[in-house]
Coordinates of C-alpha atoms and ligand atoms in Angstrom, one line a residue:
M1 CA 15.8 -157.6 149.9
N2 CA 18.4 -155.2 151.5
A3 CA 20.6 -153.2 149.3
E4 CA 24.2 -153.0 150.6
K5 CA 25.4 -149.4 151.1
K6 CA 29.0 -150.4 150.3
I7 CA 30.4 -150.2 146.7
H8 CA 32.6 -153.2 146.0
K9 CA 35.4 -151.9 143.8
T10 CA 37.3 -154.3 141.4
D11 CA 39.5 -153.8 138.3
F12 CA 37.8 -156.8 136.3
L13 CA 34.4 -158.1 137.0
V14 CA 34.1 -161.5 135.3
I15 CA 30.4 -162.7 135.3
G16 CA 30.4 -166.5 134.9
S17 CA 32.7 -169.4 135.5
G18 CA 32.7 -171.6 132.5
I19 CA 35.6 -171.7 130.1
A20 CA 35.3 -168.2 128.9
G21 CA 35.1 -166.6 132.2
L22 CA 37.7 -168.8 133.9
S23 CA 40.2 -168.6 131.0
F24 CA 39.8 -164.9 130.8
A25 CA 40.3 -164.3 134.6
L26 CA 43.4 -166.6 134.6
K27 CA 45.0 -164.6 131.8
T28 CA 44.1 -161.4 133.2
A29 CA 45.6 -162.4 136.7
Q30 CA 48.7 -163.6 135.2
H31 CA 49.3 -160.4 133.1
F32 CA 47.9 -157.8 135.4
K33 CA 49.4 -158.8 138.5
D34 CA 48.8 -155.8 140.9
S35 CA 45.0 -155.7 139.7
T36 CA 42.0 -157.2 141.5
I37 CA 40.0 -159.8 139.5
T38 CA 36.4 -160.8 140.8
I39 CA 34.7 -163.7 139.5
I40 CA 31.0 -164.0 140.2
T41 CA 29.1 -167.0 139.5
K42 CA 25.3 -168.0 140.3
N43 CA 25.8 -171.4 141.5
E44 CA 28.8 -173.9 142.4
K45 CA 32.2 -172.9 140.9
N46 CA 31.7 -175.5 138.2
E47 CA 28.2 -175.5 137.5
C48 CA 27.7 -174.5 133.8
N49 CA 27.3 -175.7 130.3
T50 CA 31.2 -176.3 130.0
K51 CA 30.9 -178.7 132.9
Y52 CA 28.8 -181.1 130.7
A53 CA 30.8 -180.8 127.4
Q54 CA 31.2 -184.2 126.1
G55 CA 32.7 -184.5 122.6
G56 CA 35.8 -182.2 123.1
I57 CA 37.2 -179.2 121.3
S58 CA 38.2 -179.3 117.7
T59 CA 41.6 -178.0 116.4
V60 CA 43.8 -178.8 113.7
W61 CA 46.6 -180.7 115.5
D62 CA 48.0 -183.4 113.0
K63 CA 49.0 -181.3 110.1
T64 CA 50.0 -184.4 108.1
V65 CA 46.4 -185.2 107.5
D66 CA 44.4 -182.2 108.4
S67 CA 44.9 -178.4 107.4
F68 CA 43.5 -175.1 108.6
E69 CA 41.7 -174.7 105.2
K70 CA 39.8 -177.8 106.0
H71 CA 38.7 -176.9 109.4
I72 CA 37.7 -173.3 107.9
E73 CA 35.8 -175.0 105.2
D74 CA 33.9 -177.3 107.5
T75 CA 33.1 -174.4 109.8
L76 CA 31.8 -172.2 107.0
I77 CA 29.7 -175.0 105.4
A78 CA 28.1 -175.8 108.8
G79 CA 27.3 -172.0 109.4
D80 CA 25.3 -172.1 105.9
G81 CA 26.8 -169.0 104.3
I82 CA 26.6 -166.4 107.1
C83 CA 29.7 -166.9 109.2
D84 CA 32.2 -164.2 109.2
E85 CA 35.1 -165.6 107.2
E86 CA 37.9 -163.5 108.7
I87 CA 36.8 -164.5 112.4
V88 CA 36.5 -168.2 111.2
K89 CA 40.0 -167.9 110.0
M90 CA 41.4 -166.4 113.0
V91 CA 39.7 -168.6 115.5
V92 CA 40.8 -171.8 113.5
E93 CA 44.5 -170.5 113.3
D94 CA 44.7 -169.6 116.8
A95 CA 43.2 -173.0 117.9
P96 CA 46.5 -175.0 118.5
D97 CA 48.0 -172.2 120.7
R98 CA 44.9 -172.0 122.8
L99 CA 44.8 -175.8 123.1
Q100 CA 48.3 -175.8 124.1
E101 CA 47.7 -173.3 126.8
L102 CA 44.6 -175.4 128.1
I103 CA 47.2 -178.5 128.3
D104 CA 49.9 -176.3 130.0
W105 CA 47.2 -175.3 132.7
G106 CA 46.8 -179.1 133.5
T107 CA 43.9 -180.1 131.1
K108 CA 44.4 -183.8 130.3
F109 CA 43.2 -185.0 126.7
D110 CA 43.2 -188.7 125.8
K111 CA 46.2 -190.2 124.1
T112 CA 46.6 -193.3 121.9
K113 CA 49.0 -196.0 122.6
D114 CA 51.9 -194.3 120.5
G115 CA 51.6 -191.2 122.9
N116 CA 49.9 -188.9 120.3
Y117 CA 46.6 -187.1 121.1
S118 CA 43.6 -189.2 120.2
L119 CA 41.6 -187.2 117.7
G120 CA 37.8 -187.7 117.5
R121 CA 35.5 -186.8 114.9
E122 CA 31.9 -185.1 115.0
G123 CA 29.2 -184.2 112.5
G124 CA 30.3 -181.9 109.7
H125 CA 34.0 -182.4 110.3
S126 CA 35.7 -183.8 107.3
Q127 CA 38.9 -185.0 109.6
D128 CA 39.4 -186.5 112.9
R129 CA 40.4 -183.3 115.0
I130 CA 38.5 -183.4 118.3
L131 CA 40.8 -183.3 121.4
H132 CA 38.8 -184.9 124.4
H133 CA 38.9 -186.3 127.8
K134 CA 37.0 -189.6 127.5
D135 CA 33.4 -188.1 127.1
I136 CA 33.7 -185.8 129.9
T137 CA 35.8 -183.3 128.3
G138 CA 34.0 -180.1 129.9
A139 CA 34.4 -181.4 133.6
E140 CA 38.1 -182.1 133.0
I141 CA 38.5 -178.5 131.5
E142 CA 36.5 -177.0 134.4
R143 CA 38.7 -179.1 137.0
A144 CA 41.9 -177.7 135.7
L145 CA 40.8 -174.1 135.1
I146 CA 39.4 -174.0 138.6
E147 CA 42.7 -175.3 140.1
Q148 CA 44.8 -172.7 138.5
V149 CA 42.2 -169.8 139.4
E150 CA 42.5 -171.1 143.0
K151 CA 46.2 -170.6 143.0
K152 CA 46.0 -166.8 142.1
E153 CA 45.9 -164.3 144.9
N154 CA 44.6 -161.4 142.9
I155 CA 41.4 -163.5 142.1
T156 CA 38.4 -163.5 144.2
F157 CA 35.8 -166.0 143.3
L158 CA 32.2 -165.8 144.6
T159 CA 29.8 -168.5 144.2
Y160 CA 25.8 -168.0 144.7
H161 CA 26.5 -164.4 143.5
Y162 CA 24.0 -163.7 140.7
A163 CA 24.3 -160.7 138.3
I164 CA 21.0 -158.9 137.9
D165 CA 21.9 -155.9 135.7
L166 CA 24.9 -154.2 134.1
I167 CA 25.4 -150.7 135.5
T168 CA 25.6 -148.0 132.7
E169 CA 24.8 -144.4 132.4
H170 CA 21.2 -145.3 132.9
Q171 CA 21.8 -145.8 136.6
V172 CA 24.9 -143.4 137.0
K173 CA 23.4 -140.2 135.5
K174 CA 19.8 -141.4 136.0
L175 CA 19.0 -140.6 132.5
P176 CA 17.1 -143.1 129.9
I177 CA 19.5 -144.3 127.4
K178 CA 18.9 -145.1 123.7
R179 CA 20.3 -148.0 121.8
K180 CA 22.5 -146.0 119.4
E181 CA 24.2 -143.9 122.2
K182 CA 27.7 -144.6 123.2
I183 CA 27.1 -146.3 126.5
T184 CA 29.7 -147.3 129.1
C185 CA 29.6 -150.3 131.4
F186 CA 30.8 -149.7 134.9
G187 CA 30.0 -153.1 136.6
A188 CA 27.1 -154.9 137.7
Y189 CA 24.4 -155.3 140.5
V190 CA 24.7 -158.4 142.1
L191 CA 22.5 -160.6 144.5
D192 CA 24.3 -162.3 147.0
E193 CA 21.8 -165.2 147.5
K194 CA 23.2 -166.6 150.9
K195 CA 23.1 -162.9 152.6
S196 CA 20.0 -162.0 150.7
I197 CA 21.5 -158.6 149.9
V198 CA 22.3 -156.8 146.7
K199 CA 25.8 -155.8 146.1
T200 CA 26.9 -153.0 144.0
F201 CA 30.2 -154.1 142.0
S202 CA 31.9 -151.2 140.3
A203 CA 34.6 -152.2 137.8
K204 CA 36.8 -150.6 135.0
V205 CA 36.3 -153.8 132.9
T206 CA 33.3 -156.2 132.9
M207 CA 33.5 -159.5 131.0
L208 CA 30.2 -161.1 130.3
A209 CA 30.7 -165.0 130.2
T210 CA 27.2 -166.1 131.3
G211 CA 26.7 -168.8 128.6
G212 CA 23.6 -169.8 126.8
N213 CA 19.8 -170.1 127.4
G214 CA 18.7 -173.7 126.9
Q215 CA 16.2 -173.4 129.6
V216 CA 13.7 -171.5 127.5
Y217 CA 13.0 -175.0 126.2
I218 CA 11.5 -177.9 127.8
T219 CA 13.8 -180.3 126.4
T220 CA 17.6 -179.1 126.7
T221 CA 21.0 -180.5 127.4
N222 CA 21.8 -177.4 129.2
P223 CA 21.8 -177.3 132.9
V224 CA 19.4 -175.2 134.9
V225 CA 21.9 -172.1 135.0
A226 CA 21.4 -171.5 131.4
T227 CA 18.8 -169.0 131.5
G228 CA 20.0 -166.3 129.0
D229 CA 20.9 -163.8 131.8
G230 CA 23.8 -162.3 129.7
I231 CA 21.8 -161.7 126.6
A232 CA 19.0 -160.3 128.7
M233 CA 21.2 -158.0 130.6
A234 CA 23.1 -156.9 127.7
Y235 CA 19.7 -156.1 125.9
R236 CA 18.4 -154.2 128.6
A237 CA 21.8 -152.1 128.8
K238 CA 21.1 -151.4 125.0
A239 CA 24.0 -153.5 123.7
E240 CA 23.7 -154.8 120.2
I241 CA 22.4 -158.5 119.9
S242 CA 21.9 -160.6 116.7
D243 CA 21.4 -164.0 115.2
V244 CA 19.6 -165.4 118.3
E245 CA 17.0 -167.1 116.0
F246 CA 19.6 -169.6 115.3
I247 CA 19.0 -172.2 118.0
Q248 CA 21.0 -175.5 117.6
F249 CA 19.0 -178.7 118.5
H250 CA 21.3 -181.6 119.2
P251 CA 20.1 -184.6 117.3
T252 CA 20.7 -187.3 119.9
A253 CA 19.8 -186.5 123.4
L254 CA 18.9 -189.6 125.4
F255 CA 15.2 -190.2 125.4
N256 CA 14.3 -190.4 129.0
P257 CA 11.0 -188.9 129.8
G258 CA 11.0 -187.0 133.1
E259 CA 14.9 -186.4 133.1
Y260 CA 15.6 -182.8 133.0
P261 CA 18.2 -181.6 131.7
A262 CA 18.4 -184.1 128.9
F263 CA 21.4 -186.4 129.0
L264 CA 23.5 -186.1 125.8
I265 CA 24.6 -188.9 123.8
S266 CA 27.8 -187.3 122.3
E267 CA 27.9 -186.6 118.4
A268 CA 31.2 -188.3 118.7
V269 CA 29.2 -191.4 119.1
R270 CA 28.3 -191.2 115.5
G271 CA 31.8 -190.1 114.8
E272 CA 32.8 -193.6 115.9
G273 CA 30.5 -195.1 113.6
A274 CA 27.1 -195.5 115.4
I275 CA 23.9 -195.5 113.1
L276 CA 20.7 -193.8 113.4
R277 CA 17.4 -196.0 113.0
D278 CA 13.9 -195.1 113.0
Y279 CA 11.5 -196.6 115.6
Y280 CA 11.1 -199.8 113.5
G281 CA 14.9 -200.2 113.2
E282 CA 15.2 -198.7 109.6
R283 CA 18.2 -196.4 108.7
F284 CA 17.0 -193.2 107.2
M285 CA 19.8 -190.6 107.1
K286 CA 20.7 -191.4 103.4
K287 CA 17.3 -189.6 102.3
Y288 CA 18.4 -186.4 103.8
D289 CA 22.2 -186.0 103.3
D290 CA 25.1 -187.9 101.5
R291 CA 27.2 -187.5 104.7
E292 CA 24.4 -189.4 106.6
E293 CA 24.8 -189.7 110.1
L294 CA 27.8 -187.2 109.9
A295 CA 25.9 -184.4 108.3
S296 CA 25.8 -181.2 110.3
R297 CA 23.7 -180.8 113.3
D298 CA 21.0 -178.8 111.9
I299 CA 20.3 -181.3 108.9
V300 CA 20.4 -184.5 111.2
A301 CA 18.1 -182.8 113.8
R302 CA 15.4 -181.9 111.2
A303 CA 15.8 -185.1 109.7
I304 CA 15.0 -186.9 113.0
D305 CA 12.2 -184.3 113.7
N306 CA 10.7 -185.0 110.2
E307 CA 10.8 -188.8 111.0
L308 CA 9.2 -188.4 114.4
K309 CA 6.5 -186.3 112.8
K310 CA 5.8 -188.7 110.1
S311 CA 5.6 -191.8 112.2
G312 CA 4.1 -190.2 115.3
T313 CA 6.7 -192.2 117.3
P314 CA 8.5 -190.5 120.5
H315 CA 12.1 -191.2 119.5
V316 CA 14.5 -192.8 116.9
Y317 CA 17.5 -195.0 117.9
L318 CA 21.1 -194.9 117.9
D319 CA 22.6 -198.4 117.0
C320 CA 26.1 -199.0 118.5
T321 CA 25.8 -202.7 118.5
H322 CA 28.3 -203.3 115.8
L323 CA 31.0 -201.2 117.4
D324 CA 33.9 -202.7 119.3
Y325 CA 32.6 -202.6 122.9
E326 CA 36.1 -202.4 124.8
A327 CA 37.0 -199.3 122.6
F328 CA 33.5 -197.8 123.1
K329 CA 33.5 -198.2 126.6
K330 CA 37.1 -196.6 126.9
H331 CA 36.1 -193.7 124.9
F332 CA 32.4 -193.2 126.2
P333 CA 32.7 -194.6 129.9
N334 CA 30.0 -192.0 131.2
I335 CA 27.6 -192.6 128.3
T336 CA 28.0 -196.4 128.7
E337 CA 27.4 -196.3 132.4
K338 CA 24.3 -194.0 132.2
C339 CA 22.9 -196.3 129.4
M340 CA 23.6 -199.3 131.6
S341 CA 21.9 -197.6 134.7
L342 CA 18.4 -197.4 132.5
G343 CA 18.9 -201.1 131.3
I344 CA 20.3 -200.2 128.0
D345 CA 23.2 -202.6 127.1
V346 CA 24.8 -200.8 124.2
R347 CA 26.3 -204.2 123.0
K348 CA 23.0 -205.4 122.3
D349 CA 20.3 -202.7 122.8
Y350 CA 19.7 -199.7 120.5
I351 CA 19.8 -196.2 122.4
P352 CA 16.6 -194.3 122.3
V353 CA 17.3 -190.6 121.3
S354 CA 15.6 -187.6 120.1
P355 CA 16.7 -183.9 119.4
A356 CA 16.9 -181.4 122.3
Q357 CA 17.9 -177.7 122.4
H358 CA 21.6 -177.5 122.9
Y359 CA 23.2 -174.2 122.0
I360 CA 22.4 -170.6 120.8
C361 CA 24.5 -169.5 118.0
G362 CA 23.7 -165.8 118.3
G363 CA 24.0 -163.4 121.3
V364 CA 25.7 -160.2 122.2
N365 CA 27.6 -158.9 119.3
I366 CA 31.4 -158.9 119.8
N367 CA 34.3 -158.0 117.6
K368 CA 37.6 -159.9 117.1
K369 CA 38.9 -158.4 120.3
A370 CA 35.7 -159.5 122.2
K371 CA 34.5 -156.0 122.7
T372 CA 30.7 -155.5 122.7
S373 CA 29.0 -152.3 121.6
L374 CA 29.3 -151.0 125.2
K375 CA 32.6 -149.4 126.3
N376 CA 34.4 -151.3 128.8
L377 CA 32.0 -154.4 128.4
Y378 CA 33.7 -157.5 126.9
A379 CA 31.9 -160.7 126.3
S380 CA 33.1 -164.3 125.5
G381 CA 31.6 -167.6 124.9
E382 CA 28.3 -168.8 124.3
V383 CA 26.6 -165.7 125.3
T384 CA 28.0 -164.0 122.1
R385 CA 27.6 -163.5 118.4
S386 CA 31.1 -163.5 117.4
G387 CA 30.6 -164.5 113.6
L388 CA 32.1 -167.9 114.1
H389 CA 29.0 -169.9 114.0
G390 CA 26.8 -168.4 111.4
A391 CA 23.6 -170.1 111.2
N392 CA 24.8 -173.3 112.8
R393 CA 27.7 -174.3 114.9
L394 CA 30.2 -176.8 113.9
A395 CA 30.4 -179.4 116.4
S396 CA 33.1 -178.7 119.1
N397 CA 33.9 -175.1 118.0
S398 CA 32.2 -173.7 121.2
L399 CA 34.8 -174.4 123.8
L400 CA 37.2 -173.3 121.3
E401 CA 35.4 -169.9 120.8
G402 CA 35.4 -169.2 124.4
L403 CA 39.1 -169.7 124.7
V404 CA 40.0 -167.6 121.8
F405 CA 37.8 -164.6 122.5
S406 CA 38.8 -164.7 126.0
H407 CA 42.5 -164.5 125.2
N408 CA 41.9 -161.7 122.5
A409 CA 40.1 -159.7 125.3
C410 CA 43.1 -159.8 127.5
E411 CA 45.4 -159.0 124.6
N412 CA 43.3 -156.0 123.9
L413 CA 43.4 -154.9 127.7
K414 CA 47.1 -155.1 127.5
K415 CA 46.9 -152.2 125.2
R416 CA 44.1 -150.0 127.0
F417 CA 43.6 -151.1 130.4
H418 CA 45.9 -148.3 131.9
K419 CA 43.9 -145.7 130.1
I420 CA 40.5 -146.9 131.8
K421 CA 39.3 -144.5 134.6
E422 CA 37.7 -145.8 137.8
P423 CA 34.0 -145.6 137.6
Q424 CA 32.6 -142.4 139.6
N425 CA 29.4 -141.8 141.3
V426 CA 28.1 -145.4 140.8
P427 CA 24.8 -145.7 142.8
V428 CA 24.2 -148.5 145.1
W429 CA 20.9 -150.8 144.2
N430 CA 17.8 -149.0 144.7
D431 CA 15.2 -151.3 146.4
S432 CA 12.3 -148.8 147.2
G433 CA 8.9 -149.7 146.1
V434 CA 9.1 -153.5 147.0
V435 CA 6.4 -155.2 148.8
K436 CA 7.3 -158.7 149.9
N437 CA 4.3 -160.8 149.5
M438 CA 4.7 -162.8 146.2
E439 CA 3.5 -166.3 145.7
K440 CA 6.6 -168.3 144.5
I441 CA 4.5 -170.7 142.7
L442 CA 3.5 -167.9 140.2
I443 CA 7.2 -167.9 139.1
T444 CA 7.1 -171.8 138.6
H445 CA 4.0 -171.7 136.6
D446 CA 5.4 -168.8 134.3
R447 CA 8.7 -170.6 133.9
N448 CA 6.9 -173.8 132.6
E449 CA 4.8 -171.6 130.2
V450 CA 7.7 -169.9 128.6
K451 CA 9.3 -173.6 128.1
T452 CA 6.0 -174.8 126.6
I453 CA 5.5 -171.8 124.4
M454 CA 9.0 -172.1 122.8
S455 CA 8.8 -175.7 122.6
N456 CA 5.6 -175.6 120.8
Y457 CA 5.9 -172.7 118.6
V458 CA 9.7 -171.8 118.3
G459 CA 11.3 -175.2 117.9
I460 CA 13.1 -177.1 115.0
V461 CA 10.3 -176.1 112.5
R462 CA 8.8 -172.8 112.7
S463 CA 6.0 -171.0 110.9
N464 CA 4.4 -167.6 110.7
E465 CA 1.4 -168.5 112.7
R466 CA 3.4 -170.4 115.4
L467 CA 5.6 -167.4 115.8
L468 CA 2.7 -165.1 116.2
R469 CA 1.2 -167.2 118.8
A470 CA 4.4 -167.2 120.7
E471 CA 4.7 -163.4 120.5
R472 CA 1.1 -162.8 121.8
R473 CA 1.6 -165.2 124.8
L474 CA 4.9 -164.1 125.7
R475 CA 3.8 -160.4 125.8
V476 CA 1.2 -161.4 128.3
L477 CA 3.9 -163.2 130.4
Y478 CA 6.1 -160.1 130.0
E479 CA 3.5 -157.8 131.6
D480 CA 2.8 -160.3 134.4
N481 CA 6.5 -160.6 135.1
K482 CA 7.0 -156.9 135.1
R483 CA 4.5 -156.5 137.8
L484 CA 5.9 -159.1 139.8
Y485 CA 9.5 -157.8 139.3
D486 CA 8.5 -154.4 140.3
H487 CA 6.9 -155.1 143.4
S488 CA 8.1 -158.2 144.8
E489 CA 11.4 -158.9 146.9
L490 CA 14.1 -160.0 144.4
S491 CA 15.3 -163.6 144.1
T492 CA 17.2 -165.6 141.6
D493 CA 14.2 -167.3 140.3
L494 CA 12.4 -164.1 139.5
C495 CA 15.4 -162.7 137.9
E496 CA 16.0 -165.7 135.8
L497 CA 12.1 -165.7 134.8
R498 CA 12.6 -162.2 133.6
N499 CA 15.6 -163.0 131.5
L500 CA 13.9 -166.3 130.1
I501 CA 10.9 -164.2 128.9
T502 CA 13.2 -161.7 127.3
T503 CA 15.4 -164.2 125.5
A504 CA 12.6 -166.1 124.5
Y505 CA 10.9 -163.0 123.1
L506 CA 14.2 -162.0 121.3
I507 CA 14.4 -165.5 119.7
T508 CA 10.8 -165.0 118.5
Q509 CA 11.2 -161.4 117.1
F510 CA 14.5 -162.4 115.4
S511 CA 12.7 -165.3 113.9
K512 CA 10.0 -163.2 112.6
N513 CA 12.3 -160.9 110.9
R514 CA 14.4 -163.8 109.1
K515 CA 13.1 -164.2 105.8
E516 CA 15.1 -167.2 104.5
N517 CA 15.8 -170.7 105.9
R518 CA 19.3 -171.0 107.0
G519 CA 21.2 -173.6 109.2
G520 CA 19.5 -173.8 112.6
F521 CA 16.4 -171.7 111.3
Y522 CA 13.6 -173.3 109.4
S523 CA 10.3 -171.9 108.9
A524 CA 7.8 -174.1 107.1
D525 CA 6.4 -171.1 105.3
L526 CA 9.6 -170.1 104.0
I527 CA 10.3 -173.4 102.1
K528 CA 7.2 -175.6 101.6
K529 CA 8.8 -178.5 100.0
E530 CA 9.1 -181.7 102.1
L531 CA 12.6 -182.5 103.7
Ligands
FAD1 P1 29.1 -171.7 130.5 O1 30.1 -172.8 130.4 O2 27.5 -172.0 130.3 O3 29.4 -170.7 131.8 C1 28.5 -169.8 132.1 C2 28.5 -169.3 133.4 O4 28.0 -168.1 133.8 C3 28.2 -170.3 134.6 O5 29.1 -170.3 135.3 C4 27.0 -169.7 135.1 O6 26.5 -170.1 136.5 C5 27.3 -168.2 135.1 N1 26.1 -167.3 134.9 C6 25.1 -167.3 134.2 N2 24.1 -166.3 134.4 C7 24.7 -165.7 135.5 C8 24.4 -164.5 136.2 N3 23.2 -163.8 135.8 N4 25.1 -164.4 137.3 C9 26.4 -165.0 137.7 N5 26.8 -165.8 137.1 C10 25.8 -166.4 135.9 N6 30.9 -177.4 123.1 C11 32.2 -178.0 122.5 O7 32.8 -177.3 121.9 N7 32.4 -179.3 122.5 C12 31.4 -180.3 123.3 O8 31.9 -181.4 123.3 C13 30.4 -179.5 124.0 N8 29.5 -180.5 124.5 C14 28.4 -180.1 125.2 C15 27.6 -180.9 125.7 C16 26.6 -180.4 126.6 C17 25.8 -181.3 127.3 C18 26.2 -179.0 126.6 C19 25.1 -178.4 127.4 C20 27.1 -178.2 125.7 C21 28.0 -178.7 125.1 N9 29.0 -178.0 124.4 C22 30.1 -178.4 123.6 C23 28.7 -176.4 124.2 C24 29.7 -175.6 125.4 O9 29.8 -176.6 126.4 C25 29.2 -174.5 125.6 O10 28.7 -173.7 124.4 C26 30.5 -173.8 126.5 O11 30.7 -174.5 127.5 C27 30.0 -172.4 126.9 O12 31.0 -171.7 127.7 P2 30.9 -170.5 128.5 O13 31.9 -170.2 129.2 O14 30.4 -169.5 127.4 O15 29.3 -170.7 129.4
SIN2 C1 28.9 -183.5 121.7 O1 29.6 -184.1 122.3 O2 28.0 -184.1 120.8 C2 28.6 -182.1 121.9 C3 29.5 -181.4 120.8 C4 29.3 -179.9 120.9 O3 28.2 -179.5 121.4 O4 30.0 -179.4 120.1

């Protein structure tokens, strides 16, 4: 791997092209017309969690039946007591304005016959308040945002550019840095996959918008790009991280062995009245929560997990047979088609479903302006811990979070960007000590091992013994990966593996430190009673 000697200078470096990265880039380009904005993304422009979002975005749109207070309350209840109330209030109250912007940028949300927006419902919501585009809301958002971004002359959009590490005083002053010191971010080292060179991007402002880390588990709804790179890079740069033990498992991924990532059956399907049944056709949610199928995700996922463990069966069912098929097909064309392609006719067949990793509620700490603990490093979206989600994210609050914090970051920069100096003395990537003889298959083996460890020991229900096992095994993988990383030619696969191991280790450590069951975190040793 060659290190390019040139330094790429940009005012704003945006890492990631989901809703958080693209909306930040757009806003910044609109306001700072004379500045340069570079978006780097590790795959195609639209390949990200956002693209696969189905249900939609929550917002209080119809104030005759809904209110900010109700959306705030639903978010706090789902978060199980550890949301930051001030943040929840800010996000919920900002939501209609951010949604209007998304609409003004060309995003099309479904409307009813009378011309009003059609509002869906999902678990944990006391009202219908989800704006959606059929069951492919995220793809529609990506389409609209990318179209806008491509019109901006001051944005450079680089695909297959993989951020390896953030640049801080550690590289610039060549000094080891401590977690508590005031650290500045000066940009990032980036692997240009097509040219096989490492580029150095120096930036006045860096926006980390790298999304989640579902790929640490075997069964996840997240695409292969979700490898926790942002959390791991920020952790190595000594940024503050928290709440990563709160992993959200979606209750209803399609049970289709061999299909990775798992195809999601949107919670909005239950919002339309679909019913969960066990393997033998019996309803079971009443035993677990008065809200039954529309209880919050952590509760429904744990209920299904419990049913599966008790019965030894591989999946439960989602029954849509009693729903109006024409209306169902109109709202969920993608799900209907997917089921049909597997021979499941939702008019008469139940859909086999089981829980899958879906979302990470914690991440890089940010304040309400989207500032991290590192100077000039902002972060937005799934990579963050903003205080909105607490121990369990309320459905359809994630796309919203990305929009709100990217907006806030831009607002904050309007006040301070002119004071930020251009980074000096940023060194180019150091590729000394590299021997190029790594067997690629080792990376594949290790990646599979991380997934197996996390799925077996750090899943929906954890225990002290399981966490200890995970920790011990991950340490071995960490050492093996370090040796590979220090001496092999860099590749995206190798860097992703390093980040998967780091985030897996962080989830395990944070889980060990949590002393009570809340939301998406549940240890059998903390509460022994049956669910
Ligand atoms: P992403 O959209 O994941 O974007 C991250 C970007 O960073 C990608 O472009 C990726 O390629 C890039 N990247 C990552 N690492 C690097 C690196 N090292 N270098 C360069 N680029 C990098 N939420 C809702 O609110 N409503 C829903 O209906 C909904 N449905 C969902 C359905 C599915 C199947 C899934 C998986 C998630 C769903 N979510 C939903 C969650 C939501 O989609 C995500 O949390 C949200 O889209 C995250 O947006 P983001 O911009 O933070 O990250
Ligand atoms: C879904 O459509 O069920 C996903 C919604 C979300 O993750 O918020």
